[in-house]
Amino acid sequence: MGIIAHLKAAEILEQVWHARHEVPAGYSVRNVVFMGMGEPLDNFDALLGALRGLTHQSLFDLASKHVTVSTVGASPERIRRLADAAPKVRLALSLHSATLPLRQQLIPSATSMPALTDALDYHARSTGCGLMVEYLLIDGVNDRQCDADALAAFCAERDAASASAMPLMSRKQARAAAGYVNLIPFNPTEVGAAHGYATPSDESVERFHAWLREKHGVNALVRWTSAVGRDAQGACGQLVA
């Protein structure tokens, strides 16, 4: 779809305001994730303004640990700036492949892996927060055992960087510093079909999940709920296409 406009901080916060007034009685907005609205780090100043508003006690008063910024990691320098400016806000990375050639195929803006991992490790050391990895599983593309092995190695390196920041951390700190992986089965779109991408079978997803958890001990979760709305072309990743 391309960039139409950058939202102002107030426009971002207004979405949360509307969400607060739409939730049923007895419920509240407790978590906010910057995802599915373009690349947040491309709109860095407005992002910081929105983060300040979300966590300010006189505005939305959300705990920083309940706010997550998701990025494809195209700007390692801005990941470092985010760590300095909002050290308690959590970070999510849309990875989709732990090897650069395949990652660049899936994410054309992907930068070099050393630059990206250096920035991620800086974020971990600065914040003490573990990285959430978003991994879209595409049938026959990035759901092989070699892909799981590469992803597990990537996660192990990031966890080691977090641990090195706090060698005497408590169990509570260790849990906060440990990263985890969200496995998201691909939802079909016309654009995806044009590239030959298809949804993996449930068995394939479970096998990939088992490789991560049982073979490598990676904290991973399958987001089966991402398929909700698939029949109406409104599931995760389908809204624009």
PDB file of C-alpha atoms in Angstrom:
ATOM      1  CA  MET A   1       0.000   0.000   0.000  1.00  0.00           C
ATOM      2  CA  GLY A   2       2.902   2.347   0.649  1.00  0.00           C
ATOM      3  CA  ILE A   3       3.129   5.307   3.001  1.00  0.00           C
ATOM      4  CA  ILE A   4       0.053   7.531   2.992  1.00  0.00           C
ATOM      5  CA  ALA A   5       0.959   9.721   5.968  1.00  0.00           C
ATOM      6  CA  HIS A   6       2.713   9.694   9.312  1.00  0.00           C
ATOM      7  CA  LEU A   7       0.341   9.896  12.280  1.00  0.00           C
ATOM      8  CA  LYS A   8       0.907  12.524  14.925  1.00  0.00           C
ATOM      9  CA  ALA A   9       1.333  11.419  18.528  1.00  0.00           C
ATOM     10  CA  ALA A  10      -2.134  12.731  19.360  1.00  0.00           C
ATOM     11  CA  GLU A  11      -3.673  10.709  16.529  1.00  0.00           C
ATOM     12  CA  ILE A  12      -2.030   7.551  17.837  1.00  0.00           C
ATOM     13  CA  LEU A  13      -3.246   8.236  21.359  1.00  0.00           C
ATOM     14  CA  GLU A  14      -6.733   8.964  20.074  1.00  0.00           C
ATOM     15  CA  GLN A  15      -6.994   5.365  18.866  1.00  0.00           C
ATOM     16  CA  VAL A  16      -6.343   4.131  22.409  1.00  0.00           C
ATOM     17  CA  TRP A  17      -8.863   6.647  23.764  1.00  0.00           C
ATOM     18  CA  HIS A  18     -11.535   5.259  21.412  1.00  0.00           C
ATOM     19  CA  ALA A  19     -10.589   1.685  22.335  1.00  0.00           C
ATOM     20  CA  ARG A  20     -11.026   2.512  26.028  1.00  0.00           C
ATOM     21  CA  HIS A  21     -14.526   3.784  25.356  1.00  0.00           C
ATOM     22  CA  GLU A  22     -15.500   0.800  23.195  1.00  0.00           C
ATOM     23  CA  VAL A  23     -14.539  -2.059  25.516  1.00  0.00           C
ATOM     24  CA  PRO A  24     -17.419  -3.650  27.465  1.00  0.00           C
ATOM     25  CA  ALA A  25     -18.038  -2.680  31.053  1.00  0.00           C
ATOM     26  CA  GLY A  26     -15.691  -4.411  33.444  1.00  0.00           C
ATOM     27  CA  TYR A  27     -12.845  -4.552  30.923  1.00  0.00           C
ATOM     28  CA  SER A  28     -10.007  -2.131  30.267  1.00  0.00           C
ATOM     29  CA  VAL A  29      -7.163  -1.521  27.832  1.00  0.00           C
ATOM     30  CA  ARG A  30      -4.136  -2.969  29.615  1.00  0.00           C
ATOM     31  CA  ASN A  31      -1.707  -3.674  26.770  1.00  0.00           C
ATOM     32  CA  VAL A  32      -0.795  -1.693  23.665  1.00  0.00           C
ATOM     33  CA  VAL A  33       1.272  -3.009  20.755  1.00  0.00           C
ATOM     34  CA  PHE A  34       2.515  -0.778  17.919  1.00  0.00           C
ATOM     35  CA  MET A  35       1.930  -3.235  15.092  1.00  0.00           C
ATOM     36  CA  GLY A  36       0.036  -3.451  11.821  1.00  0.00           C
ATOM     37  CA  MET A  37       0.075   0.310  11.238  1.00  0.00           C
ATOM     38  CA  GLY A  38       3.322   0.703   9.314  1.00  0.00           C
ATOM     39  CA  GLU A  39       6.863   0.771  10.680  1.00  0.00           C
ATOM     40  CA  PRO A  40       6.754   2.611  14.043  1.00  0.00           C
ATOM     41  CA  LEU A  41      10.447   3.541  14.010  1.00  0.00           C
ATOM     42  CA  ASP A  42       9.972   5.430  10.721  1.00  0.00           C
ATOM     43  CA  ASN A  43       7.797   7.861  12.688  1.00  0.00           C
ATOM     44  CA  PHE A  44      10.176   8.078  15.618  1.00  0.00           C
ATOM     45  CA  ASP A  45       9.330  11.451  17.197  1.00  0.00           C
ATOM     46  CA  ALA A  46       5.585  10.797  17.123  1.00  0.00           C
ATOM     47  CA  LEU A  47       6.204   7.313  18.498  1.00  0.00           C
ATOM     48  CA  LEU A  48       8.083   8.730  21.496  1.00  0.00           C
ATOM     49  CA  GLY A  49       5.332  11.275  22.093  1.00  0.00           C
ATOM     50  CA  ALA A  50       2.733   8.522  22.041  1.00  0.00           C
ATOM     51  CA  LEU A  51       4.796   6.358  24.403  1.00  0.00           C
ATOM     52  CA  ARG A  52       5.038   9.250  26.858  1.00  0.00           C
ATOM     53  CA  GLY A  53       1.283   9.758  26.694  1.00  0.00           C
ATOM     54  CA  LEU A  54       0.493   6.082  27.168  1.00  0.00           C
ATOM     55  CA  THR A  55       2.658   5.787  30.264  1.00  0.00           C
ATOM     56  CA  HIS A  56       2.017   9.220  31.816  1.00  0.00           C
ATOM     57  CA  GLN A  57       0.120   8.915  35.095  1.00  0.00           C
ATOM     58  CA  SER A  58      -2.151  11.822  34.208  1.00  0.00           C
ATOM     59  CA  LEU A  59      -3.089  10.393  30.795  1.00  0.00           C
ATOM     60  CA  PHE A  60      -3.381   6.644  30.093  1.00  0.00           C
ATOM     61  CA  ASP A  61      -1.164   5.499  32.970  1.00  0.00           C
ATOM     62  CA  LEU A  62      -0.116   2.198  31.387  1.00  0.00           C
ATOM     63  CA  ALA A  63       2.892   0.376  32.782  1.00  0.00           C
ATOM     64  CA  SER A  64       5.780   0.577  30.311  1.00  0.00           C
ATOM     65  CA  LYS A  65       6.162  -3.213  30.402  1.00  0.00           C
ATOM     66  CA  HIS A  66       2.644  -3.446  28.944  1.00  0.00           C
ATOM     67  CA  VAL A  67       3.594  -1.395  25.875  1.00  0.00           C
ATOM     68  CA  THR A  68       5.393  -3.076  22.962  1.00  0.00           C
ATOM     69  CA  VAL A  69       6.915  -1.555  19.838  1.00  0.00           C
ATOM     70  CA  SER A  70       7.123  -3.945  16.891  1.00  0.00           C
ATOM     71  CA  THR A  71       9.654  -3.345  14.128  1.00  0.00           C
ATOM     72  CA  VAL A  72      11.065  -5.099  11.056  1.00  0.00           C
ATOM     73  CA  GLY A  73      14.475  -3.843  12.171  1.00  0.00           C
ATOM     74  CA  ALA A  74      15.305  -1.817   9.076  1.00  0.00           C
ATOM     75  CA  SER A  75      16.983   0.871  11.210  1.00  0.00           C
ATOM     76  CA  PRO A  76      19.312  -0.566  13.869  1.00  0.00           C
ATOM     77  CA  GLU A  77      20.264   2.975  14.881  1.00  0.00           C
ATOM     78  CA  ARG A  78      16.666   3.737  15.845  1.00  0.00           C
ATOM     79  CA  ILE A  79      16.454   0.552  17.898  1.00  0.00           C
ATOM     80  CA  ARG A  80      19.351   1.934  19.919  1.00  0.00           C
ATOM     81  CA  ARG A  81      17.640   5.312  20.230  1.00  0.00           C
ATOM     82  CA  LEU A  82      14.465   3.605  21.423  1.00  0.00           C
ATOM     83  CA  ALA A  83      16.437   1.786  24.121  1.00  0.00           C
ATOM     84  CA  ASP A  84      17.856   5.100  25.332  1.00  0.00           C
ATOM     85  CA  ALA A  85      14.603   7.069  25.169  1.00  0.00           C
ATOM     86  CA  ALA A  86      12.112   4.428  26.373  1.00  0.00           C
ATOM     87  CA  PRO A  87      14.117   1.802  28.262  1.00  0.00           C
ATOM     88  CA  LYS A  88      11.151   0.063  29.896  1.00  0.00           C
ATOM     89  CA  VAL A  89       9.058  -0.358  26.753  1.00  0.00           C
ATOM     90  CA  ARG A  90       9.237  -3.836  25.255  1.00  0.00           C
ATOM     91  CA  LEU A  91      10.557  -4.588  21.774  1.00  0.00           C
ATOM     92  CA  ALA A  92       9.212  -7.044  19.195  1.00  0.00           C
ATOM     93  CA  LEU A  93      11.012  -7.971  15.985  1.00  0.00           C
ATOM     94  CA  SER A  94       9.323  -9.254  12.839  1.00  0.00           C
ATOM     95  CA  LEU A  95      12.077 -11.681  11.900  1.00  0.00           C
ATOM     96  CA  HIS A  96      10.492 -14.351   9.649  1.00  0.00           C
ATOM     97  CA  SER A  97      13.930 -15.787   8.874  1.00  0.00           C
ATOM     98  CA  ALA A  98      17.195 -15.863  10.796  1.00  0.00           C
ATOM     99  CA  THR A  99      19.251 -16.044   7.582  1.00  0.00           C
ATOM    100  CA  LEU A 100      19.761 -12.838   5.635  1.00  0.00           C
ATOM    101  CA  PRO A 101      19.088 -13.986   2.030  1.00  0.00           C
ATOM    102  CA  LEU A 102      15.694 -15.437   2.921  1.00  0.00           C
ATOM    103  CA  ARG A 103      14.900 -12.561   5.267  1.00  0.00           C
ATOM    104  CA  GLN A 104      15.592 -10.050   2.483  1.00  0.00           C
ATOM    105  CA  GLN A 105      13.290 -12.041   0.217  1.00  0.00           C
ATOM    106  CA  LEU A 106      10.498 -11.771   2.771  1.00  0.00           C
ATOM    107  CA  ILE A 107      11.374  -8.266   4.038  1.00  0.00           C
ATOM    108  CA  PRO A 108      13.005  -6.169   1.266  1.00  0.00           C
ATOM    109  CA  SER A 109      14.053  -3.479   3.766  1.00  0.00           C
ATOM    110  CA  ALA A 110      15.990  -5.964   5.907  1.00  0.00           C
ATOM    111  CA  THR A 111      19.439  -4.736   6.884  1.00  0.00           C
ATOM    112  CA  SER A 112      22.600  -6.710   7.607  1.00  0.00           C
ATOM    113  CA  MET A 113      22.267  -9.261  10.370  1.00  0.00           C
ATOM    114  CA  PRO A 114      25.362  -8.108  12.335  1.00  0.00           C
ATOM    115  CA  ALA A 115      24.081  -4.526  12.461  1.00  0.00           C
ATOM    116  CA  LEU A 116      20.642  -5.723  13.508  1.00  0.00           C
ATOM    117  CA  THR A 117      21.835  -8.159  16.179  1.00  0.00           C
ATOM    118  CA  ASP A 118      24.241  -5.575  17.620  1.00  0.00           C
ATOM    119  CA  ALA A 119      21.340  -3.141  18.024  1.00  0.00           C
ATOM    120  CA  LEU A 120      19.088  -5.812  19.544  1.00  0.00           C
ATOM    121  CA  ASP A 121      21.777  -6.787  22.030  1.00  0.00           C
ATOM    122  CA  TYR A 122      22.318  -3.121  22.906  1.00  0.00           C
ATOM    123  CA  HIS A 123      18.588  -2.862  23.579  1.00  0.00           C
ATOM    124  CA  ALA A 124      18.692  -5.970  25.779  1.00  0.00           C
ATOM    125  CA  ARG A 125      21.691  -4.770  27.762  1.00  0.00           C
ATOM    126  CA  SER A 126      20.218  -1.291  28.199  1.00  0.00           C
ATOM    127  CA  THR A 127      16.699  -2.317  29.169  1.00  0.00           C
ATOM    128  CA  GLY A 128      16.960  -5.795  30.686  1.00  0.00           C
ATOM    129  CA  CYS A 129      13.899  -6.737  28.622  1.00  0.00           C
ATOM    130  CA  GLY A 130      13.823  -9.859  26.497  1.00  0.00           C
ATOM    131  CA  LEU A 131      13.074  -9.696  22.786  1.00  0.00           C
ATOM    132  CA  MET A 132       9.777 -10.923  21.397  1.00  0.00           C
ATOM    133  CA  VAL A 133      10.330 -12.483  17.968  1.00  0.00           C
ATOM    134  CA  GLU A 134       7.445 -12.565  15.496  1.00  0.00           C
ATOM    135  CA  TYR A 135       7.885 -15.407  12.999  1.00  0.00           C
ATOM    136  CA  LEU A 136       5.430 -15.891  10.129  1.00  0.00           C
ATOM    137  CA  LEU A 137       5.411 -19.533   9.031  1.00  0.00           C
ATOM    138  CA  ILE A 138       5.072 -20.005   5.253  1.00  0.00           C
ATOM    139  CA  ASP A 139       4.704 -23.471   3.815  1.00  0.00           C
ATOM    140  CA  GLY A 140       7.961 -24.770   2.328  1.00  0.00           C
ATOM    141  CA  VAL A 141       9.657 -21.372   2.623  1.00  0.00           C
ATOM    142  CA  ASN A 142      10.755 -20.837   6.218  1.00  0.00           C
ATOM    143  CA  ASP A 143       9.216 -23.787   8.089  1.00  0.00           C
ATOM    144  CA  ARG A 144      11.967 -26.371   7.554  1.00  0.00           C
ATOM    145  CA  GLN A 145      14.140 -27.887  10.252  1.00  0.00           C
ATOM    146  CA  CYS A 146      17.129 -25.835   9.083  1.00  0.00           C
ATOM    147  CA  ASP A 147      15.014 -22.705   9.566  1.00  0.00           C
ATOM    148  CA  ALA A 148      14.113 -23.797  13.096  1.00  0.00           C
ATOM    149  CA  ASP A 149      17.776 -24.471  13.879  1.00  0.00           C
ATOM    150  CA  ALA A 150      18.785 -21.011  12.616  1.00  0.00           C
ATOM    151  CA  LEU A 151      15.971 -19.351  14.586  1.00  0.00           C
ATOM    152  CA  ALA A 152      16.965 -21.217  17.756  1.00  0.00           C
ATOM    153  CA  ALA A 153      20.585 -20.106  17.358  1.00  0.00           C
ATOM    154  CA  PHE A 154      19.421 -16.500  16.864  1.00  0.00           C
ATOM    155  CA  CYS A 155      17.337 -16.661  20.053  1.00  0.00           C
ATOM    156  CA  ALA A 156      20.133 -18.261  22.068  1.00  0.00           C
ATOM    157  CA  GLU A 157      22.506 -15.446  21.098  1.00  0.00           C
ATOM    158  CA  ARG A 158      19.973 -12.804  22.140  1.00  0.00           C
ATOM    159  CA  ASP A 159      19.295 -14.504  25.479  1.00  0.00           C
ATOM    160  CA  ALA A 160      23.039 -14.691  26.132  1.00  0.00           C
ATOM    161  CA  ALA A 161      23.313 -10.957  25.523  1.00  0.00           C
ATOM    162  CA  SER A 162      20.501 -10.298  28.009  1.00  0.00           C
ATOM    163  CA  ALA A 163      22.105 -12.537  30.617  1.00  0.00           C
ATOM    164  CA  SER A 164      25.476 -10.829  30.227  1.00  0.00           C
ATOM    165  CA  ALA A 165      23.856  -7.515  31.148  1.00  0.00           C
ATOM    166  CA  MET A 166      22.775  -8.816  34.545  1.00  0.00           C
ATOM    167  CA  PRO A 167      24.991 -11.732  35.563  1.00  0.00           C
ATOM    168  CA  LEU A 168      23.560 -11.751  39.110  1.00  0.00           C
ATOM    169  CA  MET A 169      19.929 -11.347  38.104  1.00  0.00           C
ATOM    170  CA  SER A 170      17.133 -12.788  40.203  1.00  0.00           C
ATOM    171  CA  ARG A 171      14.703 -15.382  38.843  1.00  0.00           C
ATOM    172  CA  LYS A 172      12.150 -12.631  38.235  1.00  0.00           C
ATOM    173  CA  GLN A 173      14.702 -10.594  36.307  1.00  0.00           C
ATOM    174  CA  ALA A 174      15.780 -13.676  34.357  1.00  0.00           C
ATOM    175  CA  ARG A 175      12.199 -14.306  33.254  1.00  0.00           C
ATOM    176  CA  ALA A 176      11.849 -10.694  32.127  1.00  0.00           C
ATOM    177  CA  ALA A 177      15.144 -10.821  30.254  1.00  0.00           C
ATOM    178  CA  ALA A 178      14.360 -14.058  28.402  1.00  0.00           C
ATOM    179  CA  GLY A 179      12.987 -13.686  24.909  1.00  0.00           C
ATOM    180  CA  TYR A 180      10.248 -15.720  23.292  1.00  0.00           C
ATOM    181  CA  VAL A 181       8.910 -16.502  19.832  1.00  0.00           C
ATOM    182  CA  ASN A 182       5.418 -16.002  18.444  1.00  0.00           C
ATOM    183  CA  LEU A 183       4.830 -18.450  15.601  1.00  0.00           C
ATOM    184  CA  ILE A 184       2.158 -17.104  13.257  1.00  0.00           C
ATOM    185  CA  PRO A 185       0.795 -19.389  10.503  1.00  0.00           C
ATOM    186  CA  PHE A 186       0.630 -17.494   7.210  1.00  0.00           C
ATOM    187  CA  ASN A 187      -2.835 -16.287   6.231  1.00  0.00           C
ATOM    188  CA  PRO A 188      -3.521 -16.486   2.472  1.00  0.00           C
ATOM    189  CA  THR A 189      -3.777 -13.295   0.411  1.00  0.00           C
ATOM    190  CA  GLU A 190      -3.765 -12.524  -3.296  1.00  0.00           C
ATOM    191  CA  VAL A 191      -0.337 -10.926  -2.941  1.00  0.00           C
ATOM    192  CA  GLY A 192       1.000 -13.988  -1.151  1.00  0.00           C
ATOM    193  CA  ALA A 193      -0.474 -16.318  -3.751  1.00  0.00           C
ATOM    194  CA  ALA A 194       1.298 -14.336  -6.485  1.00  0.00           C
ATOM    195  CA  HIS A 195       4.587 -15.235  -4.765  1.00  0.00           C
ATOM    196  CA  GLY A 196       3.591 -18.846  -4.322  1.00  0.00           C
ATOM    197  CA  TYR A 197       3.161 -18.530  -0.560  1.00  0.00           C
ATOM    198  CA  ALA A 198       0.725 -20.854   1.194  1.00  0.00           C
ATOM    199  CA  THR A 199      -0.449 -21.632   4.721  1.00  0.00           C
ATOM    200  CA  PRO A 200       1.444 -24.523   6.301  1.00  0.00           C
ATOM    201  CA  SER A 201      -0.551 -27.488   7.575  1.00  0.00           C
ATOM    202  CA  ASP A 202      -1.303 -27.682  11.279  1.00  0.00           C
ATOM    203  CA  GLU A 203       1.031 -30.680  11.442  1.00  0.00           C
ATOM    204  CA  SER A 204       3.856 -28.673   9.904  1.00  0.00           C
ATOM    205  CA  VAL A 205       3.307 -25.839  12.383  1.00  0.00           C
ATOM    206  CA  GLU A 206       3.287 -28.249  15.318  1.00  0.00           C
ATOM    207  CA  ARG A 207       6.466 -29.905  14.032  1.00  0.00           C
ATOM    208  CA  PHE A 208       8.278 -26.558  13.767  1.00  0.00           C
ATOM    209  CA  HIS A 209       7.052 -25.651  17.251  1.00  0.00           C
ATOM    210  CA  ALA A 210       8.351 -28.951  18.608  1.00  0.00           C
ATOM    211  CA  TRP A 211      11.752 -28.445  16.985  1.00  0.00           C
ATOM    212  CA  LEU A 212      12.075 -25.131  18.797  1.00  0.00           C
ATOM    213  CA  ARG A 213      10.780 -26.203  22.196  1.00  0.00           C
ATOM    214  CA  GLU A 214      11.886 -29.815  22.500  1.00  0.00           C
ATOM    215  CA  LYS A 215      15.115 -29.826  20.518  1.00  0.00           C
ATOM    216  CA  HIS A 216      16.384 -26.352  21.420  1.00  0.00           C
ATOM    217  CA  GLY A 217      14.438 -25.297  24.518  1.00  0.00           C
ATOM    218  CA  VAL A 218      13.169 -22.093  22.895  1.00  0.00           C
ATOM    219  CA  ASN A 219      10.203 -20.432  24.599  1.00  0.00           C
ATOM    220  CA  ALA A 220       7.798 -20.452  21.667  1.00  0.00           C
ATOM    221  CA  LEU A 221       4.039 -20.130  21.258  1.00  0.00           C
ATOM    222  CA  VAL A 222       1.816 -20.759  18.225  1.00  0.00           C
ATOM    223  CA  ARG A 223      -0.656 -17.918  17.666  1.00  0.00           C
ATOM    224  CA  TRP A 224      -3.515 -20.018  16.293  1.00  0.00           C
ATOM    225  CA  THR A 225      -5.872 -17.085  16.916  1.00  0.00           C
ATOM    226  CA  SER A 226      -4.138 -15.146  14.123  1.00  0.00           C
ATOM    227  CA  ALA A 227      -6.391 -17.043  11.690  1.00  0.00           C
ATOM    228  CA  VAL A 228      -9.569 -15.572  13.167  1.00  0.00           C
ATOM    229  CA  GLY A 229     -11.308 -13.618  10.395  1.00  0.00           C
ATOM    230  CA  ARG A 230      -9.539 -15.513   7.590  1.00  0.00           C
ATOM    231  CA  ASP A 231     -12.871 -16.349   5.920  1.00  0.00           C
ATOM    232  CA  ALA A 232     -13.652 -12.604   5.659  1.00  0.00           C
ATOM    233  CA  GLN A 233     -10.167 -11.605   4.457  1.00  0.00           C
ATOM    234  CA  GLY A 234      -9.714  -9.885   7.815  1.00  0.00           C
ATOM    235  CA  ALA A 235      -7.188 -12.103   9.578  1.00  0.00           C
ATOM    236  CA  CYS A 236      -3.661 -11.093  10.607  1.00  0.00           C
ATOM    237  CA  GLY A 237      -1.849  -9.624   7.617  1.00  0.00           C
ATOM    238  CA  GLN A 238      -4.888  -9.679   5.329  1.00  0.00           C
ATOM    239  CA  LEU A 239      -6.408  -6.254   5.976  1.00  0.00           C
ATOM    240  CA  VAL A 240      -4.638  -4.328   3.220  1.00  0.00           C
ATOM    241  CA  ALA A 241      -4.397  -7.116   0.650  1.00  0.00           C
TER     242      ALA A 241
END
